[in-house]
CSV table of C-alpha atoms and ligand atoms in Angstrom, one decimal:
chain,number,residue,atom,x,y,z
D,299,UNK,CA,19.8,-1.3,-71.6
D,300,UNK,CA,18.1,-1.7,-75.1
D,301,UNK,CA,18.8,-5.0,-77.2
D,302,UNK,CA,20.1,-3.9,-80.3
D,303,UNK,CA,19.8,-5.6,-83.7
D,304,UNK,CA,23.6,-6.6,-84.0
D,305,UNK,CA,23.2,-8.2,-80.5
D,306,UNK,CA,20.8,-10.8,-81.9
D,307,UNK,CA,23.0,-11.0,-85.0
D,308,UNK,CA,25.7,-12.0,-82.8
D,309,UNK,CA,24.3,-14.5,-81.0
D,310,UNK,CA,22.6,-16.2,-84.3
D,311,UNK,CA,26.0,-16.2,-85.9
D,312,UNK,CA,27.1,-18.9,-83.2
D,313,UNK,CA,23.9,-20.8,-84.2
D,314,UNK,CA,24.8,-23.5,-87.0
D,315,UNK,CA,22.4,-24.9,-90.0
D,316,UNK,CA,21.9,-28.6,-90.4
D,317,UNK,CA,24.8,-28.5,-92.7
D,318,UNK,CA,26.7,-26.9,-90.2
D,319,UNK,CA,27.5,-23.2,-91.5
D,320,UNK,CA,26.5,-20.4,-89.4
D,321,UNK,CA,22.9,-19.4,-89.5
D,322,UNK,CA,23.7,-15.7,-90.0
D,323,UNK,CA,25.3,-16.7,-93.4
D,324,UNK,CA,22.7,-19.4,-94.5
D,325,UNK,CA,20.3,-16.7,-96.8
D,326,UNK,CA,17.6,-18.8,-94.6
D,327,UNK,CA,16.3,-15.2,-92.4
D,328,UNK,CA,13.8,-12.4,-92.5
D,329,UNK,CA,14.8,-9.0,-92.0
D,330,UNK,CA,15.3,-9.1,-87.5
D,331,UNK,CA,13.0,-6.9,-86.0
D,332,UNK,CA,13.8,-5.7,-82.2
D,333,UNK,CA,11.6,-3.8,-80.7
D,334,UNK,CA,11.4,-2.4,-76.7
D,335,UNK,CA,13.1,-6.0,-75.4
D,336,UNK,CA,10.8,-8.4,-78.1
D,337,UNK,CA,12.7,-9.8,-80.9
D,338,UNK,CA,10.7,-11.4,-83.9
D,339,UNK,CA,12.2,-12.8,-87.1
D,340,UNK,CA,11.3,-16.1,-89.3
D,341,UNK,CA,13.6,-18.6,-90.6
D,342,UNK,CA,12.7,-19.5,-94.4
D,343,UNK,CA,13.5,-23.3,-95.1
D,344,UNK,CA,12.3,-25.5,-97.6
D,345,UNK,CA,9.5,-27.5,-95.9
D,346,UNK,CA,11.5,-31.2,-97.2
D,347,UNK,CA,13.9,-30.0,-94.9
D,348,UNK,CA,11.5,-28.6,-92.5
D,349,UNK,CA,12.0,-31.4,-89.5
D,350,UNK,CA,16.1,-30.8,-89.3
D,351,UNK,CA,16.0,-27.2,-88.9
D,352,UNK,CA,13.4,-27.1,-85.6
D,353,UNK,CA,16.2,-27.6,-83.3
D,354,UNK,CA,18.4,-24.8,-85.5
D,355,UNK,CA,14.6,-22.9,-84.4
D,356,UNK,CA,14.8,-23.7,-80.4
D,357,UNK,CA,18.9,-23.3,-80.2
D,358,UNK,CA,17.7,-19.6,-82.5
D,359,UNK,CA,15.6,-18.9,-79.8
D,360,UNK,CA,17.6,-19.9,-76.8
D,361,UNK,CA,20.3,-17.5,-78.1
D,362,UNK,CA,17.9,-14.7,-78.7
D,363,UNK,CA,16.5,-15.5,-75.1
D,364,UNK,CA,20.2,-15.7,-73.6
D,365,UNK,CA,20.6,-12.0,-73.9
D,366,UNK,CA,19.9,-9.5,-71.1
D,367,UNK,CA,16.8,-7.1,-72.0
D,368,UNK,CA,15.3,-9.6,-74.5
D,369,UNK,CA,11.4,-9.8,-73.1
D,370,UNK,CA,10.2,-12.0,-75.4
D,371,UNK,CA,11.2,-13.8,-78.9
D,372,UNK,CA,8.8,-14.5,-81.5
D,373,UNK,CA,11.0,-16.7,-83.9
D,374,UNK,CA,8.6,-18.4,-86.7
D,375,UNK,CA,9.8,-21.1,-88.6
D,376,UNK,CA,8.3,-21.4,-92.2
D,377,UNK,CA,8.4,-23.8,-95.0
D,378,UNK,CA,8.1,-23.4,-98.3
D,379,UNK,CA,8.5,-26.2,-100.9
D,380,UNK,CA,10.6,-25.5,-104.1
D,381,UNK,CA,9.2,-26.7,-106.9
D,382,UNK,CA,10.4,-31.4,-107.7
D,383,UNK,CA,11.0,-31.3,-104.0
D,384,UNK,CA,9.5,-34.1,-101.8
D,385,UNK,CA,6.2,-33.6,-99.7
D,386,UNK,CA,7.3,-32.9,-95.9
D,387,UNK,CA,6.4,-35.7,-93.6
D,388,UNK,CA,3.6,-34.9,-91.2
D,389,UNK,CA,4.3,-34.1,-87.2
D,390,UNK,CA,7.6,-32.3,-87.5
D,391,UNK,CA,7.9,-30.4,-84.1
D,392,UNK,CA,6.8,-27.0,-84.0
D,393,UNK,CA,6.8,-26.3,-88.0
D,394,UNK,CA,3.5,-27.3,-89.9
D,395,UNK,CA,4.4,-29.3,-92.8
D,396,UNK,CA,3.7,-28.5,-96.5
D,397,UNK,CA,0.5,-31.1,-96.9
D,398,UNK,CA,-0.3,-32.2,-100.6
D,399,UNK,CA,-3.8,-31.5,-100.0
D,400,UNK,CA,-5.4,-28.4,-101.7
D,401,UNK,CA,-8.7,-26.7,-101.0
D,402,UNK,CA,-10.7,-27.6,-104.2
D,403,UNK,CA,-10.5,-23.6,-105.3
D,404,UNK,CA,-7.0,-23.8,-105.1
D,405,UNK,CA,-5.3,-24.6,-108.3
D,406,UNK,CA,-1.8,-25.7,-108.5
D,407,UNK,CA,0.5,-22.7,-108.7
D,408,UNK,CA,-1.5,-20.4,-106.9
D,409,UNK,CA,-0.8,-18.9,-103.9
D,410,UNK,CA,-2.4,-21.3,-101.8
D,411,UNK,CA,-0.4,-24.1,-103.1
D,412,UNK,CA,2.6,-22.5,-101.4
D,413,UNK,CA,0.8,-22.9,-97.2
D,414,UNK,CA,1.4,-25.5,-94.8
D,415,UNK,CA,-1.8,-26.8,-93.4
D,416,UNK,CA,-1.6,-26.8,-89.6
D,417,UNK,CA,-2.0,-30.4,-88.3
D,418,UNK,CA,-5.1,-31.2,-85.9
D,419,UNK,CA,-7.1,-28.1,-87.5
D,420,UNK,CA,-9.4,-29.2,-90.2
D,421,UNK,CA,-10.5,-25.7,-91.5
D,422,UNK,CA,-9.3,-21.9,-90.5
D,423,UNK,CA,-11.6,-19.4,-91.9
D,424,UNK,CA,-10.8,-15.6,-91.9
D,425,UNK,CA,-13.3,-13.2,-90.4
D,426,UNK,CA,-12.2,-9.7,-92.3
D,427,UNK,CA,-13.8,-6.6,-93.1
D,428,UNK,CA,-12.7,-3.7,-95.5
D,429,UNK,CA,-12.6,-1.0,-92.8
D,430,UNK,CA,-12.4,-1.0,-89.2
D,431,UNK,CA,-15.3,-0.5,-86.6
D,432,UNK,CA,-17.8,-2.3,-88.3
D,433,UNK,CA,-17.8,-5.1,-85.5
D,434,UNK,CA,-15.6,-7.7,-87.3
D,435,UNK,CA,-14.2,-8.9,-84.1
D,436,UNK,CA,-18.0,-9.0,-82.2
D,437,UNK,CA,-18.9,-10.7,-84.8
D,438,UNK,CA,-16.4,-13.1,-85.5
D,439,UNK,CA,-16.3,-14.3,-81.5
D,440,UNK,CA,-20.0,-14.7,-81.3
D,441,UNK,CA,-19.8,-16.4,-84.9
D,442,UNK,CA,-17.2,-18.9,-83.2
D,443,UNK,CA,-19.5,-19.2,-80.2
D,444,UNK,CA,-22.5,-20.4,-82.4
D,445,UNK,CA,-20.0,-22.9,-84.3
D,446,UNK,CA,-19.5,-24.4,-81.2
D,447,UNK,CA,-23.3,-24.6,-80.7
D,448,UNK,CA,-23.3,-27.0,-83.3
D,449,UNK,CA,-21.4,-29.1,-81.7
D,450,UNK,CA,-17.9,-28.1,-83.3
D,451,UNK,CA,-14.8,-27.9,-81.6
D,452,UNK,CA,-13.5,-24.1,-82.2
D,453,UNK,CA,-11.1,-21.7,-82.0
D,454,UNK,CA,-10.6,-18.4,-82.4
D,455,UNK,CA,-7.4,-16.6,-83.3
D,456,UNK,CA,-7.5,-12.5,-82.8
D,457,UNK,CA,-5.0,-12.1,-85.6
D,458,UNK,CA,-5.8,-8.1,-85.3
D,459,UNK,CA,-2.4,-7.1,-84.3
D,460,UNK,CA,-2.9,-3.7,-84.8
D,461,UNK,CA,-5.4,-3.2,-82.3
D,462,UNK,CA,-6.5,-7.0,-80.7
D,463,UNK,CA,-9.7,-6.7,-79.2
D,464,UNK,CA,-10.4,-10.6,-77.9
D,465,UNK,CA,-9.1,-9.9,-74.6
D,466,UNK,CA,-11.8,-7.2,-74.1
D,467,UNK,CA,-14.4,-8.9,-75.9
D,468,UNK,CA,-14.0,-12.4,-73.8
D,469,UNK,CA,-12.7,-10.9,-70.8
D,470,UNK,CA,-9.4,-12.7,-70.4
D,471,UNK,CA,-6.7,-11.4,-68.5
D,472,UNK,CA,-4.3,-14.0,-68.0
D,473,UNK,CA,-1.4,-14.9,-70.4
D,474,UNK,CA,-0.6,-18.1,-72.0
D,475,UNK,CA,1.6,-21.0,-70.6
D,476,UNK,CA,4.0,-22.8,-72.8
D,477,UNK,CA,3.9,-26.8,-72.7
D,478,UNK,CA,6.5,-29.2,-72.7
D,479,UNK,CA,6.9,-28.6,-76.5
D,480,UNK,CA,7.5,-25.5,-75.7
D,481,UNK,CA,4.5,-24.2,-77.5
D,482,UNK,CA,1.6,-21.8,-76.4
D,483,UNK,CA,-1.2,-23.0,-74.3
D,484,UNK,CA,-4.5,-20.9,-75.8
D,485,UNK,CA,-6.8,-19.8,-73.5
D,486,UNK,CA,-9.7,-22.0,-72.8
D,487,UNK,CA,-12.9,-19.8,-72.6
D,488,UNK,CA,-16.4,-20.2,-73.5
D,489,UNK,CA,-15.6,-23.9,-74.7
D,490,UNK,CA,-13.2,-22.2,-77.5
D,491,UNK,CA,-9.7,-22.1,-77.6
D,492,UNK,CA,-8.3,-18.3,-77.9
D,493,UNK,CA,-5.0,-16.7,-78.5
D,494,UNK,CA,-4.2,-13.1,-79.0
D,495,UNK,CA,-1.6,-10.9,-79.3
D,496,UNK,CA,-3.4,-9.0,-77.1
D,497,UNK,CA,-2.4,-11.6,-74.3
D,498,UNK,CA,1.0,-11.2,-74.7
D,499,UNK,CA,1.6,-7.7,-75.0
D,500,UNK,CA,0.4,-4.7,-72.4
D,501,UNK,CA,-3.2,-3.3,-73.8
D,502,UNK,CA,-1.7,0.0,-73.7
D,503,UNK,CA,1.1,-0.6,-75.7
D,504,UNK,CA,1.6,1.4,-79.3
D,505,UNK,CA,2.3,-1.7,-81.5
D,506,UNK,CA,3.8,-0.7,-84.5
D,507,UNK,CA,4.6,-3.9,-86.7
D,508,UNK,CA,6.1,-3.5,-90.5
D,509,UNK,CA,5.6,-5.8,-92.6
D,510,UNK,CA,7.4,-8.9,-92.2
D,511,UNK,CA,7.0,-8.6,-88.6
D,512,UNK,CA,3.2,-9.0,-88.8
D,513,UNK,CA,3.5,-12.1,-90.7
D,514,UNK,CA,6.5,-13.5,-88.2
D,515,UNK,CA,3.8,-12.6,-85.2
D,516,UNK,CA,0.8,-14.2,-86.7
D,517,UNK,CA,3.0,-16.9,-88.0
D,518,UNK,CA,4.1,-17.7,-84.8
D,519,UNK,CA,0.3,-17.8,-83.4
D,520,UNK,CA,-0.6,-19.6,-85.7
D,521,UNK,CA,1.9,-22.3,-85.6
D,522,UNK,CA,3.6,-22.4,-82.2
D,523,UNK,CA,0.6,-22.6,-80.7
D,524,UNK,CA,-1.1,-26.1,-79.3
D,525,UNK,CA,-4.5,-25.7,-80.9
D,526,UNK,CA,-5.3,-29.4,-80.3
D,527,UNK,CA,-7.7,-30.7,-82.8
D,528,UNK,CA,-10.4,-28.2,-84.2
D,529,UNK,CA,-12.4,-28.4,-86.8
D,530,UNK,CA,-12.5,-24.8,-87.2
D,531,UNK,CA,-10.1,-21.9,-86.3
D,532,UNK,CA,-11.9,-18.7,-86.8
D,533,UNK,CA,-9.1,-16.0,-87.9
D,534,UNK,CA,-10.3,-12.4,-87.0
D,535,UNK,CA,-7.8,-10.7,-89.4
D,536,UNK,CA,-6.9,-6.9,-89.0
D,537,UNK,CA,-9.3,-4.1,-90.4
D,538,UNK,CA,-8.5,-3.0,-94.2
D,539,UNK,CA,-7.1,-4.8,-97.2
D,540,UNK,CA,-3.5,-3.1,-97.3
D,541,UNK,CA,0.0,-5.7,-97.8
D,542,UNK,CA,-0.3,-7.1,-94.1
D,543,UNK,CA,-3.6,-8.7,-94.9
D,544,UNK,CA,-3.4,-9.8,-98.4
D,545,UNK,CA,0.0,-11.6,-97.2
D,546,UNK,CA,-2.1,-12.9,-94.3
D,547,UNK,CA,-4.3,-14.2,-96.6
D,548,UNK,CA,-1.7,-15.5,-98.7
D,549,UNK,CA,0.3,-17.5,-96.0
D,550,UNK,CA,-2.5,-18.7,-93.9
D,551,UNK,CA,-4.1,-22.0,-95.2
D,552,UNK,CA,-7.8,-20.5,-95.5
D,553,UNK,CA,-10.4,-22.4,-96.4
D,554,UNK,CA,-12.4,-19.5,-96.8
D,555,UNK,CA,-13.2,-15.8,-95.7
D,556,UNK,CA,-16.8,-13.9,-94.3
D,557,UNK,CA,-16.9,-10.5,-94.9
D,558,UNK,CA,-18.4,-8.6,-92.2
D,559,UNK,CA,-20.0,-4.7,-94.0
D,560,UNK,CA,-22.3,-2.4,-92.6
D,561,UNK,CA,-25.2,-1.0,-94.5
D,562,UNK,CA,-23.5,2.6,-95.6
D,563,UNK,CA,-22.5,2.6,-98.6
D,564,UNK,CA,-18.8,3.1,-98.0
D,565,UNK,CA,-18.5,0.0,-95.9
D,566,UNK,CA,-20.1,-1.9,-99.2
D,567,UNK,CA,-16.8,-0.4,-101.5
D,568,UNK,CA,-14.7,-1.5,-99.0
D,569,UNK,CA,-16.4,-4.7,-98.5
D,570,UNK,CA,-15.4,-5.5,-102.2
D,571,UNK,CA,-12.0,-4.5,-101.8
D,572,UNK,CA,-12.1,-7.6,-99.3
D,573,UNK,CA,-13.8,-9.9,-101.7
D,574,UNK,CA,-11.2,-8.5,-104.4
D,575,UNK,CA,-8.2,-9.3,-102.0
D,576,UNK,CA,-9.5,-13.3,-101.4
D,577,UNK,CA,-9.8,-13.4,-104.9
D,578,UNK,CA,-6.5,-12.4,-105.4
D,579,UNK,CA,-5.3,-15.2,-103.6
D,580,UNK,CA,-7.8,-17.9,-104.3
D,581,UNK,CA,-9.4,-18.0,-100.8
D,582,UNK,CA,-12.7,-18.9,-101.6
D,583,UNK,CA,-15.8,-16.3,-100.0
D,584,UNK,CA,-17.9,-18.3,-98.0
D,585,UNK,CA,-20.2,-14.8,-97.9
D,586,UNK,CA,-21.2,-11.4,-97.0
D,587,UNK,CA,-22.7,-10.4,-93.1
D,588,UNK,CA,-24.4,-7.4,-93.1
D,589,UNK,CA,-23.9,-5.9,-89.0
D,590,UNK,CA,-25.6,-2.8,-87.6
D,591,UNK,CA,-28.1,-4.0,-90.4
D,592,UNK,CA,-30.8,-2.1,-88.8
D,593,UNK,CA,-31.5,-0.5,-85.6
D,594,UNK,CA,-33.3,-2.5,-83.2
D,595,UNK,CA,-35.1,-0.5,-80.0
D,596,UNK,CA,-34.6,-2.4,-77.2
D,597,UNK,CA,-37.3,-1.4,-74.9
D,598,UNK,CA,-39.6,-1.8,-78.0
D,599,UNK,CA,-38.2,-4.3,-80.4
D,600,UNK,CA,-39.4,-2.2,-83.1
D,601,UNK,CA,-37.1,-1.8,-86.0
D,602,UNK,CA,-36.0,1.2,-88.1
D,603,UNK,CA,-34.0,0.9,-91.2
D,604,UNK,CA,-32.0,3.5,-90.2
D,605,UNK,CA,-29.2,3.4,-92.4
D,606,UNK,CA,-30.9,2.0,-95.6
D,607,UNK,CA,-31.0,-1.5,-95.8
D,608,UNK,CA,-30.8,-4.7,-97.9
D,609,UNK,CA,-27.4,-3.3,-99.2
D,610,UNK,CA,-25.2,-5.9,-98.4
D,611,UNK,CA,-27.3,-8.7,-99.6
D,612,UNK,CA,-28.2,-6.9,-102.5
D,613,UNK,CA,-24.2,-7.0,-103.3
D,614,UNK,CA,-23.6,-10.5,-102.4
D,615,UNK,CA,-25.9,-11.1,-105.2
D,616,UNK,CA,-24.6,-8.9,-107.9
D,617,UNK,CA,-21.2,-10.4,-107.0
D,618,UNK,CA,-22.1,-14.0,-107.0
D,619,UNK,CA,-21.4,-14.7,-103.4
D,620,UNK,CA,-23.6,-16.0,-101.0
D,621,UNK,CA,-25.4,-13.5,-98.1
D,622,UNK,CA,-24.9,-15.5,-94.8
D,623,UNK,CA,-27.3,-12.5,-92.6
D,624,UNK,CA,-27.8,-9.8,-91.5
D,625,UNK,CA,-27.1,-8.7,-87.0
D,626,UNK,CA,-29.1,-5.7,-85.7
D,627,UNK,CA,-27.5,-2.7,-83.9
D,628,UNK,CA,-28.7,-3.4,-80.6
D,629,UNK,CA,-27.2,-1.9,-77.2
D,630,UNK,CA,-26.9,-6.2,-75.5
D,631,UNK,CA,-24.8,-6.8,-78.5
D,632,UNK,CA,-22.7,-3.7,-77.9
D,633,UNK,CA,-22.8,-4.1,-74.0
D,634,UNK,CA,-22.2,-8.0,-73.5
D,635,UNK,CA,-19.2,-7.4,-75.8
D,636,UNK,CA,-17.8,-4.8,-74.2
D,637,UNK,CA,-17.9,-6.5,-71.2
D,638,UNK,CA,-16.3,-9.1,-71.9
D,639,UNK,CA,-19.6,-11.2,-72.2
D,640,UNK,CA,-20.7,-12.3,-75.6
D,641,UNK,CA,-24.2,-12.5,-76.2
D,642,UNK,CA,-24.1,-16.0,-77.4
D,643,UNK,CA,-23.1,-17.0,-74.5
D,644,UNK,CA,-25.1,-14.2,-71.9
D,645,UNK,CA,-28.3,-14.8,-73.7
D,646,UNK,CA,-28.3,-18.1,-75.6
D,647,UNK,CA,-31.6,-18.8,-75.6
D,648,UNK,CA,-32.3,-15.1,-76.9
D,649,UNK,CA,-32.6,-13.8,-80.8
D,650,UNK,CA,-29.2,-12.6,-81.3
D,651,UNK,CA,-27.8,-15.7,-80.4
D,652,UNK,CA,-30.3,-17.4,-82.8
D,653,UNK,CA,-29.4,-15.0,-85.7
D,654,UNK,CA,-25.5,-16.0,-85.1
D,655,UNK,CA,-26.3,-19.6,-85.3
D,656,UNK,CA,-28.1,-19.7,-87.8
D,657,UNK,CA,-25.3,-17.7,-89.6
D,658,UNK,CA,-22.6,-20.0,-88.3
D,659,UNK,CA,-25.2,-22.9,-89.8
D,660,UNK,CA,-24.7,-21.6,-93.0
D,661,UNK,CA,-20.5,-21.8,-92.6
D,662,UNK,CA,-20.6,-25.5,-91.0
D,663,UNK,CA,-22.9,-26.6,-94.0
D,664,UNK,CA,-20.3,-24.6,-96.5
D,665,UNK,CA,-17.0,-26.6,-94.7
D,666,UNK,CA,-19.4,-29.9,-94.2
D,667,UNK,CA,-17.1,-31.4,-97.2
D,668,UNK,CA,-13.4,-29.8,-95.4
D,669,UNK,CA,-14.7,-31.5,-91.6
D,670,UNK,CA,-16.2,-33.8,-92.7
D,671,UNK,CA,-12.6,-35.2,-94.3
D,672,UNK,CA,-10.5,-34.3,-91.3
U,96,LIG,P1,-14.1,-4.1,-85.4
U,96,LIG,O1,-13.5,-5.4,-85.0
U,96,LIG,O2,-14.7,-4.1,-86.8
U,96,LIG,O3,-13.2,-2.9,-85.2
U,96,LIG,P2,-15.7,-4.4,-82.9
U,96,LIG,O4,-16.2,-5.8,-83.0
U,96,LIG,O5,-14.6,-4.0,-82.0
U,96,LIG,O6,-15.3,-3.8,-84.4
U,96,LIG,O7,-17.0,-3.5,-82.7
U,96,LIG,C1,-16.9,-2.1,-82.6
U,96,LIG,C2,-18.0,-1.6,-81.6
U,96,LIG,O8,-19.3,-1.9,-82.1
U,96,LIG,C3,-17.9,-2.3,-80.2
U,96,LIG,O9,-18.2,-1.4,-79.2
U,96,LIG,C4,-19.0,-3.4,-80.3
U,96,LIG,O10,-19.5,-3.7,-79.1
U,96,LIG,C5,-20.0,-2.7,-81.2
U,96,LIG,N1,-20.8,-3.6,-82.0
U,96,LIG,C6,-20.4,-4.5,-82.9
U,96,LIG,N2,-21.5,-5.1,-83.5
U,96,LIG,C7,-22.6,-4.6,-82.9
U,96,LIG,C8,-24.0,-4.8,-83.1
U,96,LIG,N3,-24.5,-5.6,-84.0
U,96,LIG,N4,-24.8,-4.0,-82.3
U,96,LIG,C9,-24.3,-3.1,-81.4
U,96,LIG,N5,-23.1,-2.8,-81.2
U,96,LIG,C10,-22.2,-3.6,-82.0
């Protein structure tokens, strides 16, 4: 039997607000999405009343839980701060509160003034690209893996809903365990703590998320998930600029964004649609990374410029941003990936490890102001 939507209205209408009234009538939802047994929604308070309404959040989700067919239930709650109100104390359960502090590109009134840091993590940086394929993901694991060469402690959070590729690309097959907070475990591999969507749904499954669903679902990663303390959380955000990701990058509290372009020319237009989009929301660009810069034989090590090169950097400059490097096409990169075997870790001592290092050098000595403070 199939949950339907008015099932999961019914069972939030017996669930009552702080000020007692029933949480179906308290203008505080998103739009409920149910989909094949999962149920995801958010529930909008102001973050100076944050701490009160994480048990109206757990009782939410007990209900939703209660009723037969319901799988799972992602049930995200968020905090926004209306304008006079109070700063949220820090440590409410399972809701990040809305922290005073502002990355120094942030002006007041901007979008970014609106996100609740998340406490423990001292910077999350967005890995994005403008299209898809261009090894965002490969690049954005080995790019954690050579962070936490330098002696950070990282995560990584495949925020790719559309088509999460972590499990694949680190090998992990189990699924995450909830503590006694009733929060997500991540996945401890490589030294790095991962979570994706990809470990909670089958690999095979069409996900098709509209809008506020994606934002509930990545919410709800990003928040009801023990992370610990990291000093960075590496966001691989899905392919494309479209509404999911510019509200990603709206409501996640980036302290900056890599774009990851190929050579072709086409990749470049999209790449500035990215820069555009974290503009847009005042995320500031920590730089360009050119992958599949050039081709690089691997019985020979010779290299061909095979799709022109230099383009990326040669943007970065015209647009003021800085060029953190530029990865070869080579078949280890492609095969330790796919297997579930990163060549960071497979090869460390090798150059492609050394060329994501030093890349992930440049990042740490960009945030050295942000971890340094945490
Ligand atoms: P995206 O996240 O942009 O969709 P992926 O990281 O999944 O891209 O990479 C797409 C494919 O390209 C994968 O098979 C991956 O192994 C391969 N790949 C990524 N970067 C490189 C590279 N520098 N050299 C060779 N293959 C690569």
């Amino acid at each position: 039997m199939s949950v339907t939507q008015q099932q999961v209205l019914d069972a939030l209408a017996r669930v009552k607000t702080p000020r007692g009234v029933a949480l179906t009538n308290a203008n505080v939802l998103s739009p409920v999405a149910v989909n094949d047994g999962k149920v995801f929604f958010s529930i909008n308070v102001d973050a100076a009343e944050a701490r009160a309404w994480e048990s109206v959040r757990a009782q939410a989700e007990s209900a939703v839980r209660a009723i037969p067919g319901v799988a799972t239930a992602m049930i995200a709650l968020t905090a926004e701060r209306k304008p006079g109100s109070a700063p949220a104390s820090r440590g409410a359960p399972g809701v990040a509160p809305v922290s005073s502090h502002r990355p120094p590109h942030s002006p007041a009134g901007s979008p970014m003034a609106r996100q609740a840091e998340i406490p423990g993590i001292a910077a999350i940086i967005a890995v994005a690209s403008g299209k898809g394929g261009v090894g965002k993901s490969t690049t954005a694991l080995n790019l954690a893996l050579g962070l936490r060469d330098l002696g950070l402690r990282v995560g990584l959070l495949d925020a790719d809903i559309y088509g999460p590729s972590v499990p694949r690309l680190t090998g992990i097959r189990e699924k995450p365990e909830l503590n006694d907070e009733r929060k997500m475990i991540p996945i401890e591999r490589f030294g790095l703590a991962i979570m994706s969507i990809g470990f909670l749904v089958e690999e095979d499954t069409a996900m098709i998320w509209r809008g506020p669903m994606v934002m509930s679902a990545i919410t709800q990663m990003l928040r009801d998930v023990a992370w610990g303390t990291l000093d960075v959380l590496v966001v691989d955000m899905p392919p494309g600029t479209g509404d999911a990701q510019l509200t990603l990058a709206q409501n996640v509290p980036l302290k900056g964004a890599i774009i990851i372009s190929t050579p072709q020319d086409l990749s470049l237009i999209d790449a500035r649609r990215g820069l555009a989009m974290f503009k847009k929301v005042n995320v500031p660009v920590l730089g360009i990374v050119e992958n599949m810069s050039y081709f690089q034989c691997p019985h020979c090590g010779t290299r061909s410029d095979i799709f022109g090169h230099g383009g990326a950097h040669h943007e970065a400059e015209r647009l003021g941003v800085p060029f953190l490097g530029e990865i070869p096409l080579h078949i280890a990169i492609r095969e330790t990936s796919d297997a579930g075997n990163p060549v960071v870790v497979s090869d460390p001592n090798g150059p492609h490890a050394a060329i994501y290092r030093a890349i992930a050098g440049e990042i740490r000595e960009q945030l050295k102001g942000v971890i340094a403070a945490a």
